[in-house]
PDB file of C-alpha atoms in Angstrom:
ATOM      1  CA  UNK A   1     -17.100  -9.100  -7.608  1.00  0.00           C
ATOM      2  CA  UNK A   2     -15.076  -6.592  -5.566  1.00  0.00           C
ATOM      3  CA  UNK A   3     -14.620  -9.140  -2.793  1.00  0.00           C
ATOM      4  CA  UNK A   4     -13.463 -11.773  -5.275  1.00  0.00           C
ATOM      5  CA  UNK A   5     -10.974  -9.326  -6.789  1.00  0.00           C
ATOM      6  CA  UNK A   6      -9.610  -8.508  -3.324  1.00  0.00           C
ATOM      7  CA  UNK A   7      -9.233 -12.179  -2.413  1.00  0.00           C
ATOM      8  CA  UNK A   8      -7.416 -12.949  -5.665  1.00  0.00           C
ATOM      9  CA  UNK A   9      -4.988 -10.036  -5.293  1.00  0.00           C
ATOM     10  CA  UNK A  10      -4.216 -10.990  -1.684  1.00  0.00           C
ATOM     11  CA  UNK A  11      -3.595 -14.580  -2.826  1.00  0.00           C
ATOM     12  CA  UNK A  12      -1.182 -13.329  -5.498  1.00  0.00           C
ATOM     13  CA  UNK A  13       0.635 -11.281  -2.882  1.00  0.00           C
ATOM     14  CA  UNK A  14       0.930 -14.106  -0.388  1.00  0.00           C
ATOM     15  CA  UNK A  15       1.791 -17.068  -2.601  1.00  0.00           C
ATOM     16  CA  UNK A  16       3.489 -15.834  -5.790  1.00  0.00           C
ATOM     17  CA  UNK A  17       7.118 -15.004  -5.097  1.00  0.00           C
ATOM     18  CA  UNK A  18       7.783 -13.431  -8.505  1.00  0.00           C
ATOM     19  CA  UNK A  19       4.856 -11.059  -7.940  1.00  0.00           C
ATOM     20  CA  UNK A  20       6.281 -10.063  -4.556  1.00  0.00           C
ATOM     21  CA  UNK A  21       9.623  -9.237  -6.177  1.00  0.00           C
ATOM     22  CA  UNK A  22       7.866  -7.320  -8.956  1.00  0.00           C
ATOM     23  CA  UNK A  23       5.913  -5.238  -6.447  1.00  0.00           C
ATOM     24  CA  UNK A  24       8.987  -4.586  -4.322  1.00  0.00           C
ATOM     25  CA  UNK A  25      10.776  -3.176  -7.396  1.00  0.00           C
ATOM     26  CA  UNK A  26       8.007  -0.515  -7.634  1.00  0.00           C
ATOM     27  CA  UNK A  27       7.692  -0.770 -11.409  1.00  0.00           C
ATOM     28  CA  UNK A  28       4.286   0.950 -11.695  1.00  0.00           C
ATOM     29  CA  UNK A  29       5.508   4.000  -9.801  1.00  0.00           C
ATOM     30  CA  UNK A  30       8.691   4.199 -11.835  1.00  0.00           C
ATOM     31  CA  UNK A  31       6.770   3.919 -15.106  1.00  0.00           C
ATOM     32  CA  UNK A  32       4.346   6.624 -13.942  1.00  0.00           C
ATOM     33  CA  UNK A  33       7.253   8.969 -13.190  1.00  0.00           C
ATOM     34  CA  UNK A  34       8.842   8.270 -16.574  1.00  0.00           C
ATOM     35  CA  UNK A  35       5.562   8.907 -18.435  1.00  0.00           C
ATOM     36  CA  UNK A  36       5.106  12.157 -16.507  1.00  0.00           C
ATOM     37  CA  UNK A  37       8.629  13.348 -17.331  1.00  0.00           C
ATOM     38  CA  UNK A  38       8.207  12.446 -21.023  1.00  0.00           C
ATOM     39  CA  UNK A  39       4.878  14.253 -21.293  1.00  0.00           C
ATOM     40  CA  UNK A  40       6.265  17.244 -19.403  1.00  0.00           C
ATOM     41  CA  UNK A  41       8.898  17.645 -22.080  1.00  0.00           C
ATOM     42  CA  UNK A  42       6.192  17.613 -24.764  1.00  0.00           C
ATOM     43  CA  UNK A  43       3.231  19.556 -23.332  1.00  0.00           C
ATOM     44  CA  UNK A  44       4.612  21.187 -20.190  1.00  0.00           C
ATOM     45  CA  UNK A  45       4.705  20.062 -16.572  1.00  0.00           C
ATOM     46  CA  UNK A  46       1.232  21.306 -15.598  1.00  0.00           C
ATOM     47  CA  UNK A  47      -0.583  19.672 -18.511  1.00  0.00           C
ATOM     48  CA  UNK A  48       1.428  16.466 -18.074  1.00  0.00           C
ATOM     49  CA  UNK A  49       0.574  16.361 -14.367  1.00  0.00           C
ATOM     50  CA  UNK A  50      -3.129  16.751 -15.120  1.00  0.00           C
ATOM     51  CA  UNK A  51      -3.080  14.098 -17.854  1.00  0.00           C
ATOM     52  CA  UNK A  52      -1.281  11.499 -15.748  1.00  0.00           C
ATOM     53  CA  UNK A  53      -3.421  12.320 -12.711  1.00  0.00           C
ATOM     54  CA  UNK A  54      -6.906  12.379 -14.206  1.00  0.00           C
ATOM     55  CA  UNK A  55      -7.022  10.709 -17.615  1.00  0.00           C
ATOM     56  CA  UNK A  56      -7.065   7.008 -16.691  1.00  0.00           C
ATOM     57  CA  UNK A  57      -9.212   7.396 -13.530  1.00  0.00           C
ATOM     58  CA  UNK A  58     -11.762   9.397 -15.541  1.00  0.00           C
ATOM     59  CA  UNK A  59     -11.857   6.693 -18.226  1.00  0.00           C
ATOM     60  CA  UNK A  60     -12.390   4.009 -15.574  1.00  0.00           C
ATOM     61  CA  UNK A  61     -15.143   5.998 -13.852  1.00  0.00           C
ATOM     62  CA  UNK A  62     -16.889   6.582 -17.187  1.00  0.00           C
ATOM     63  CA  UNK A  63     -16.551   2.930 -18.191  1.00  0.00           C
ATOM     64  CA  UNK A  64     -17.118   1.027 -14.930  1.00  0.00           C
ATOM     65  CA  UNK A  65     -18.591   3.615 -12.575  1.00  0.00           C
ATOM     66  CA  UNK A  66     -18.114   2.615  -8.936  1.00  0.00           C
ATOM     67  CA  UNK A  67     -17.702  -1.027  -9.959  1.00  0.00           C
ATOM     68  CA  UNK A  68     -18.910  -3.593 -12.448  1.00  0.00           C
ATOM     69  CA  UNK A  69     -20.160  -7.159 -12.077  1.00  0.00           C
ATOM     70  CA  UNK A  70     -19.114  -8.122 -15.605  1.00  0.00           C
ATOM     71  CA  UNK A  71     -16.139 -10.394 -16.241  1.00  0.00           C
ATOM     72  CA  UNK A  72     -14.306  -7.584 -18.033  1.00  0.00           C
ATOM     73  CA  UNK A  73     -14.950  -5.236 -15.123  1.00  0.00           C
ATOM     74  CA  UNK A  74     -13.657  -7.846 -12.693  1.00  0.00           C
ATOM     75  CA  UNK A  75     -10.480  -8.401 -14.729  1.00  0.00           C
ATOM     76  CA  UNK A  76      -9.872  -4.657 -14.935  1.00  0.00           C
ATOM     77  CA  UNK A  77     -10.359  -4.364 -11.162  1.00  0.00           C
ATOM     78  CA  UNK A  78      -7.808  -7.125 -10.507  1.00  0.00           C
ATOM     79  CA  UNK A  79      -5.312  -5.562 -12.927  1.00  0.00           C
ATOM     80  CA  UNK A  80      -5.661  -2.105 -11.364  1.00  0.00           C
ATOM     81  CA  UNK A  81      -5.185  -3.480  -7.855  1.00  0.00           C
ATOM     82  CA  UNK A  82      -2.105  -5.436  -8.926  1.00  0.00           C
ATOM     83  CA  UNK A  83      -0.632  -2.233 -10.341  1.00  0.00           C
ATOM     84  CA  UNK A  84      -1.421   0.182  -7.525  1.00  0.00           C
ATOM     85  CA  UNK A  85      -0.597  -2.043  -4.547  1.00  0.00           C
ATOM     86  CA  UNK A  86       3.129  -1.513  -4.895  1.00  0.00           C
ATOM     87  CA  UNK A  87       4.718  -1.534  -1.445  1.00  0.00           C
ATOM     88  CA  UNK A  88       8.202  -2.504  -0.362  1.00  0.00           C
ATOM     89  CA  UNK A  89       6.921  -6.002   0.473  1.00  0.00           C
ATOM     90  CA  UNK A  90       6.406  -5.063   4.099  1.00  0.00           C
ATOM     91  CA  UNK A  91       4.735  -8.290   5.224  1.00  0.00           C
ATOM     92  CA  UNK A  92       7.616 -10.437   3.967  1.00  0.00           C
ATOM     93  CA  UNK A  93      10.228  -8.085   5.443  1.00  0.00           C
ATOM     94  CA  UNK A  94       8.393  -8.168   8.762  1.00  0.00           C
ATOM     95  CA  UNK A  95       8.520 -11.982   8.729  1.00  0.00           C
ATOM     96  CA  UNK A  96      12.236 -11.912   7.936  1.00  0.00           C
ATOM     97  CA  UNK A  97      12.802  -9.401  10.719  1.00  0.00           C
ATOM     98  CA  UNK A  98      11.032 -11.584  13.287  1.00  0.00           C
ATOM     99  CA  UNK A  99      12.861 -14.739  12.174  1.00  0.00           C
ATOM    100  CA  UNK A 100      16.240 -12.990  12.180  1.00  0.00           C
ATOM    101  CA  UNK A 101      15.601 -11.489  15.619  1.00  0.00           C
ATOM    102  CA  UNK A 102      14.721 -14.936  16.967  1.00  0.00           C
ATOM    103  CA  UNK A 103      17.990 -16.338  15.533  1.00  0.00           C
ATOM    104  CA  UNK A 104      20.050 -13.382  16.692  1.00  0.00           C
ATOM    105  CA  UNK A 105      20.990 -12.562  13.077  1.00  0.00           C
ATOM    106  CA  UNK A 106      21.886  -8.878  13.449  1.00  0.00           C
ATOM    107  CA  UNK A 107      22.923  -8.436   9.811  1.00  0.00           C
ATOM    108  CA  UNK A 108      19.503  -9.497   8.509  1.00  0.00           C
ATOM    109  CA  UNK A 109      17.753  -7.420  11.184  1.00  0.00           C
ATOM    110  CA  UNK A 110      19.665  -4.305  10.165  1.00  0.00           C
ATOM    111  CA  UNK A 111      19.026  -4.967   6.474  1.00  0.00           C
ATOM    112  CA  UNK A 112      15.274  -5.395   7.037  1.00  0.00           C
ATOM    113  CA  UNK A 113      15.130  -2.231   9.131  1.00  0.00           C
ATOM    114  CA  UNK A 114      16.881  -0.226   6.414  1.00  0.00           C
ATOM    115  CA  UNK A 115      14.136  -1.220   3.968  1.00  0.00           C
ATOM    116  CA  UNK A 116      11.341  -0.538   6.444  1.00  0.00           C
ATOM    117  CA  UNK A 117      12.643   2.913   7.398  1.00  0.00           C
ATOM    118  CA  UNK A 118      13.530   4.010   3.867  1.00  0.00           C
ATOM    119  CA  UNK A 119      12.264   7.576   3.544  1.00  0.00           C
ATOM    120  CA  UNK A 120      11.441   7.859   7.256  1.00  0.00           C
ATOM    121  CA  UNK A 121      13.128  10.358   9.617  1.00  0.00           C
ATOM    122  CA  UNK A 122      14.110   7.543  12.009  1.00  0.00           C
ATOM    123  CA  UNK A 123      17.621   6.102  11.836  1.00  0.00           C
ATOM    124  CA  UNK A 124      17.130   2.346  11.246  1.00  0.00           C
ATOM    125  CA  UNK A 125      20.322   1.563  13.157  1.00  0.00           C
ATOM    126  CA  UNK A 126      18.905   3.034  16.357  1.00  0.00           C
ATOM    127  CA  UNK A 127      15.205   2.236  15.825  1.00  0.00           C
ATOM    128  CA  UNK A 128      13.504   0.733  18.860  1.00  0.00           C
ATOM    129  CA  UNK A 129      11.108  -2.200  18.801  1.00  0.00           C
ATOM    130  CA  UNK A 130       8.195   0.174  19.281  1.00  0.00           C
ATOM    131  CA  UNK A 131       9.307   2.412  16.415  1.00  0.00           C
ATOM    132  CA  UNK A 132       9.694  -0.628  14.163  1.00  0.00           C
ATOM    133  CA  UNK A 133       6.197  -1.850  15.023  1.00  0.00           C
ATOM    134  CA  UNK A 134       4.705   1.600  14.451  1.00  0.00           C
ATOM    135  CA  UNK A 135       6.494   1.844  11.099  1.00  0.00           C
ATOM    136  CA  UNK A 136       5.051  -1.482   9.964  1.00  0.00           C
ATOM    137  CA  UNK A 137       1.541  -0.305  10.904  1.00  0.00           C
ATOM    138  CA  UNK A 138       2.011   2.982   9.020  1.00  0.00           C
ATOM    139  CA  UNK A 139       3.282   1.149   5.925  1.00  0.00           C
ATOM    140  CA  UNK A 140       0.362  -1.277   6.029  1.00  0.00           C
ATOM    141  CA  UNK A 141      -2.002   1.701   6.129  1.00  0.00           C
ATOM    142  CA  UNK A 142      -0.408   3.552   3.209  1.00  0.00           C
ATOM    143  CA  UNK A 143       0.524   0.587   1.027  1.00  0.00           C
ATOM    144  CA  UNK A 144      -2.521  -1.643   1.414  1.00  0.00           C
ATOM    145  CA  UNK A 145      -5.426  -0.227   3.354  1.00  0.00           C
ATOM    146  CA  UNK A 146      -5.836   3.142   1.629  1.00  0.00           C
ATOM    147  CA  UNK A 147      -5.934   1.542  -1.825  1.00  0.00           C
ATOM    148  CA  UNK A 148      -8.418  -1.112  -0.712  1.00  0.00           C
ATOM    149  CA  UNK A 149     -10.525   1.498   1.085  1.00  0.00           C
ATOM    150  CA  UNK A 150     -10.963   3.607  -2.060  1.00  0.00           C
ATOM    151  CA  UNK A 151     -11.401   0.506  -4.209  1.00  0.00           C
ATOM    152  CA  UNK A 152     -14.341  -0.615  -2.068  1.00  0.00           C
ATOM    153  CA  UNK A 153     -15.897   2.867  -2.054  1.00  0.00           C
ATOM    154  CA  UNK A 154     -15.214   3.985  -5.626  1.00  0.00           C
ATOM    155  CA  UNK A 155     -14.100   0.956  -7.609  1.00  0.00           C
ATOM    156  CA  UNK A 156     -10.942   0.655  -9.745  1.00  0.00           C
ATOM    157  CA  UNK A 157     -11.094   4.336 -10.692  1.00  0.00           C
ATOM    158  CA  UNK A 158     -11.046   5.357  -7.031  1.00  0.00           C
ATOM    159  CA  UNK A 159      -8.106   3.105  -6.200  1.00  0.00           C
ATOM    160  CA  UNK A 160      -6.133   4.366  -9.190  1.00  0.00           C
ATOM    161  CA  UNK A 161      -6.960   8.009  -8.473  1.00  0.00           C
ATOM    162  CA  UNK A 162      -5.775   7.664  -4.881  1.00  0.00           C
ATOM    163  CA  UNK A 163      -2.462   6.064  -5.825  1.00  0.00           C
ATOM    164  CA  UNK A 164      -1.742   8.486  -8.679  1.00  0.00           C
ATOM    165  CA  UNK A 165      -2.504  11.380  -6.322  1.00  0.00           C
ATOM    166  CA  UNK A 166       0.025  10.025  -3.826  1.00  0.00           C
ATOM    167  CA  UNK A 167       2.733   9.384  -6.423  1.00  0.00           C
ATOM    168  CA  UNK A 168       2.378  12.730  -8.171  1.00  0.00           C
ATOM    169  CA  UNK A 169       2.242  14.609  -4.869  1.00  0.00           C
ATOM    170  CA  UNK A 170       5.740  13.256  -4.187  1.00  0.00           C
ATOM    171  CA  UNK A 171       7.088  13.742  -7.735  1.00  0.00           C
ATOM    172  CA  UNK A 172       8.588  17.182  -8.481  1.00  0.00           C
ATOM    173  CA  UNK A 173       8.337  18.805 -11.874  1.00  0.00           C
ATOM    174  CA  UNK A 174      11.340  18.030 -14.107  1.00  0.00           C
ATOM    175  CA  UNK A 175      14.218  20.486 -13.643  1.00  0.00           C
ATOM    176  CA  UNK A 176      12.351  22.287 -10.874  1.00  0.00           C
ATOM    177  CA  UNK A 177      13.399  22.426  -7.229  1.00  0.00           C
ATOM    178  CA  UNK A 178      10.299  24.118  -5.831  1.00  0.00           C
ATOM    179  CA  UNK A 179       6.831  22.671  -5.385  1.00  0.00           C
ATOM    180  CA  UNK A 180       4.557  23.825  -8.196  1.00  0.00           C
ATOM    181  CA  UNK A 181       1.046  25.083  -7.489  1.00  0.00           C
ATOM    182  CA  UNK A 182      -0.583  21.978  -8.956  1.00  0.00           C
ATOM    183  CA  UNK A 183       1.712  19.659  -7.016  1.00  0.00           C
ATOM    184  CA  UNK A 184       0.760  21.566  -3.883  1.00  0.00           C
ATOM    185  CA  UNK A 185      -2.920  20.947  -4.655  1.00  0.00           C
ATOM    186  CA  UNK A 186      -2.160  17.268  -5.200  1.00  0.00           C
ATOM    187  CA  UNK A 187      -0.530  17.115  -1.778  1.00  0.00           C
ATOM    188  CA  UNK A 188      -3.657  18.637  -0.248  1.00  0.00           C
ATOM    189  CA  UNK A 189      -5.862  16.231  -2.209  1.00  0.00           C
ATOM    190  CA  UNK A 190      -3.793  13.291  -0.954  1.00  0.00           C
ATOM    191  CA  UNK A 191      -4.191  14.481   2.633  1.00  0.00           C
ATOM    192  CA  UNK A 192      -7.962  14.768   2.155  1.00  0.00           C
ATOM    193  CA  UNK A 193      -8.162  11.254   0.694  1.00  0.00           C
ATOM    194  CA  UNK A 194      -6.400   9.888   3.776  1.00  0.00           C
ATOM    195  CA  UNK A 195      -8.785  11.551   6.261  1.00  0.00           C
ATOM    196  CA  UNK A 196     -11.862   9.270   5.928  1.00  0.00           C
ATOM    197  CA  UNK A 197      -9.768   6.082   5.876  1.00  0.00           C
ATOM    198  CA  UNK A 198      -7.758   6.814   9.023  1.00  0.00           C
ATOM    199  CA  UNK A 199     -10.548   6.341  11.628  1.00  0.00           C
ATOM    200  CA  UNK A 200     -11.741   3.173   9.889  1.00  0.00           C
ATOM    201  CA  UNK A 201      -8.224   1.724  10.002  1.00  0.00           C
ATOM    202  CA  UNK A 202      -7.876   2.736  13.658  1.00  0.00           C
ATOM    203  CA  UNK A 203     -11.106   0.972  14.616  1.00  0.00           C
ATOM    204  CA  UNK A 204     -10.089  -2.165  12.724  1.00  0.00           C
ATOM    205  CA  UNK A 205      -6.706  -2.191  14.458  1.00  0.00           C
ATOM    206  CA  UNK A 206      -8.410  -1.871  17.842  1.00  0.00           C
ATOM    207  CA  UNK A 207     -10.787  -4.714  16.999  1.00  0.00           C
ATOM    208  CA  UNK A 208      -7.937  -6.896  15.746  1.00  0.00           C
ATOM    209  CA  UNK A 209      -5.890  -6.193  18.869  1.00  0.00           C
ATOM    210  CA  UNK A 210      -8.794  -6.988  21.185  1.00  0.00           C
ATOM    211  CA  UNK A 211      -9.543 -10.175  19.247  1.00  0.00           C
ATOM    212  CA  UNK A 212      -5.924 -11.309  19.491  1.00  0.00           C
ATOM    213  CA  UNK A 213      -5.793 -10.658  23.237  1.00  0.00           C
ATOM    214  CA  UNK A 214      -9.046 -12.543  23.700  1.00  0.00           C
ATOM    215  CA  UNK A 215      -7.795 -15.464  21.600  1.00  0.00           C
ATOM    216  CA  UNK A 216      -4.567 -15.671  23.593  1.00  0.00           C
ATOM    217  CA  UNK A 217      -6.512 -15.625  26.847  1.00  0.00           C
ATOM    218  CA  UNK A 218      -8.831 -18.364  25.570  1.00  0.00           C
ATOM    219  CA  UNK A 219      -5.916 -20.540  24.511  1.00  0.00           C
ATOM    220  CA  UNK A 220      -4.224 -20.164  27.855  1.00  0.00           C
ATOM    221  CA  UNK A 221      -7.282 -20.922  29.974  1.00  0.00           C
ATOM    222  CA  UNK A 222      -7.507 -24.553  31.046  1.00  0.00           C
ATOM    223  CA  UNK A 223     -11.295 -24.434  31.406  1.00  0.00           C
ATOM    224  CA  UNK A 224     -12.081 -22.590  28.178  1.00  0.00           C
ATOM    225  CA  UNK A 225      -9.305 -23.221  25.739  1.00  0.00           C
ATOM    226  CA  UNK A 226      -6.895 -26.083  26.208  1.00  0.00           C
ATOM    227  CA  UNK A 227      -9.511 -28.544  27.466  1.00  0.00           C
ATOM    228  CA  UNK A 228     -11.694 -27.903  24.416  1.00  0.00           C
ATOM    229  CA  UNK A 229      -8.758 -28.268  22.038  1.00  0.00           C
ATOM    230  CA  UNK A 230      -8.062 -31.768  23.361  1.00  0.00           C
ATOM    231  CA  UNK A 231     -11.678 -32.938  23.098  1.00  0.00           C
TER     232      UNK A 231
END
């Protein structure tokens, strides 16, 4: 059921344009911040941070555990993934960047780079090709892979807990300019949640790179690739 949920969410992301626009607008993150600010005004910042951080993941863990094979469990898994995979539409921007670079469309290239490097210390106007490629890899890791990693290991509750940890670690308490103690712990928790996923992502990238190089070599070899294609 987890695999089916993943396939469906990826299909939504690739083929439904309205869903891509909805994700790029980052509605779930904005709603989470608004709920946190509202609760902070009612029960205090610390209690609000704990409620937003732990309430829904705890309910999901108690209800579905690490995953459920029921239809309801599958629907909940799909809904959670649709909500927590909320990137800046990196794959589409990457495609636009490549197409614009091939056409020599500098305006579109600069616009795409501004979106990619939003929040990064690199100036998009002076970003090199290598920096752009590295940024796309980093965004793919944070926006897609980490959520899917914790979804596979811990179900919808794990995916939601990871994303809420990330969002709240970056959200300051209302009317406060310093990092609160609980926000500091959330930043540490986010760093710990990243640790086990990083080597897995690295290995997969290495395997994907080696596969692509092997495929290109096969295609370009008269004896192994092109001759077989024409058979």
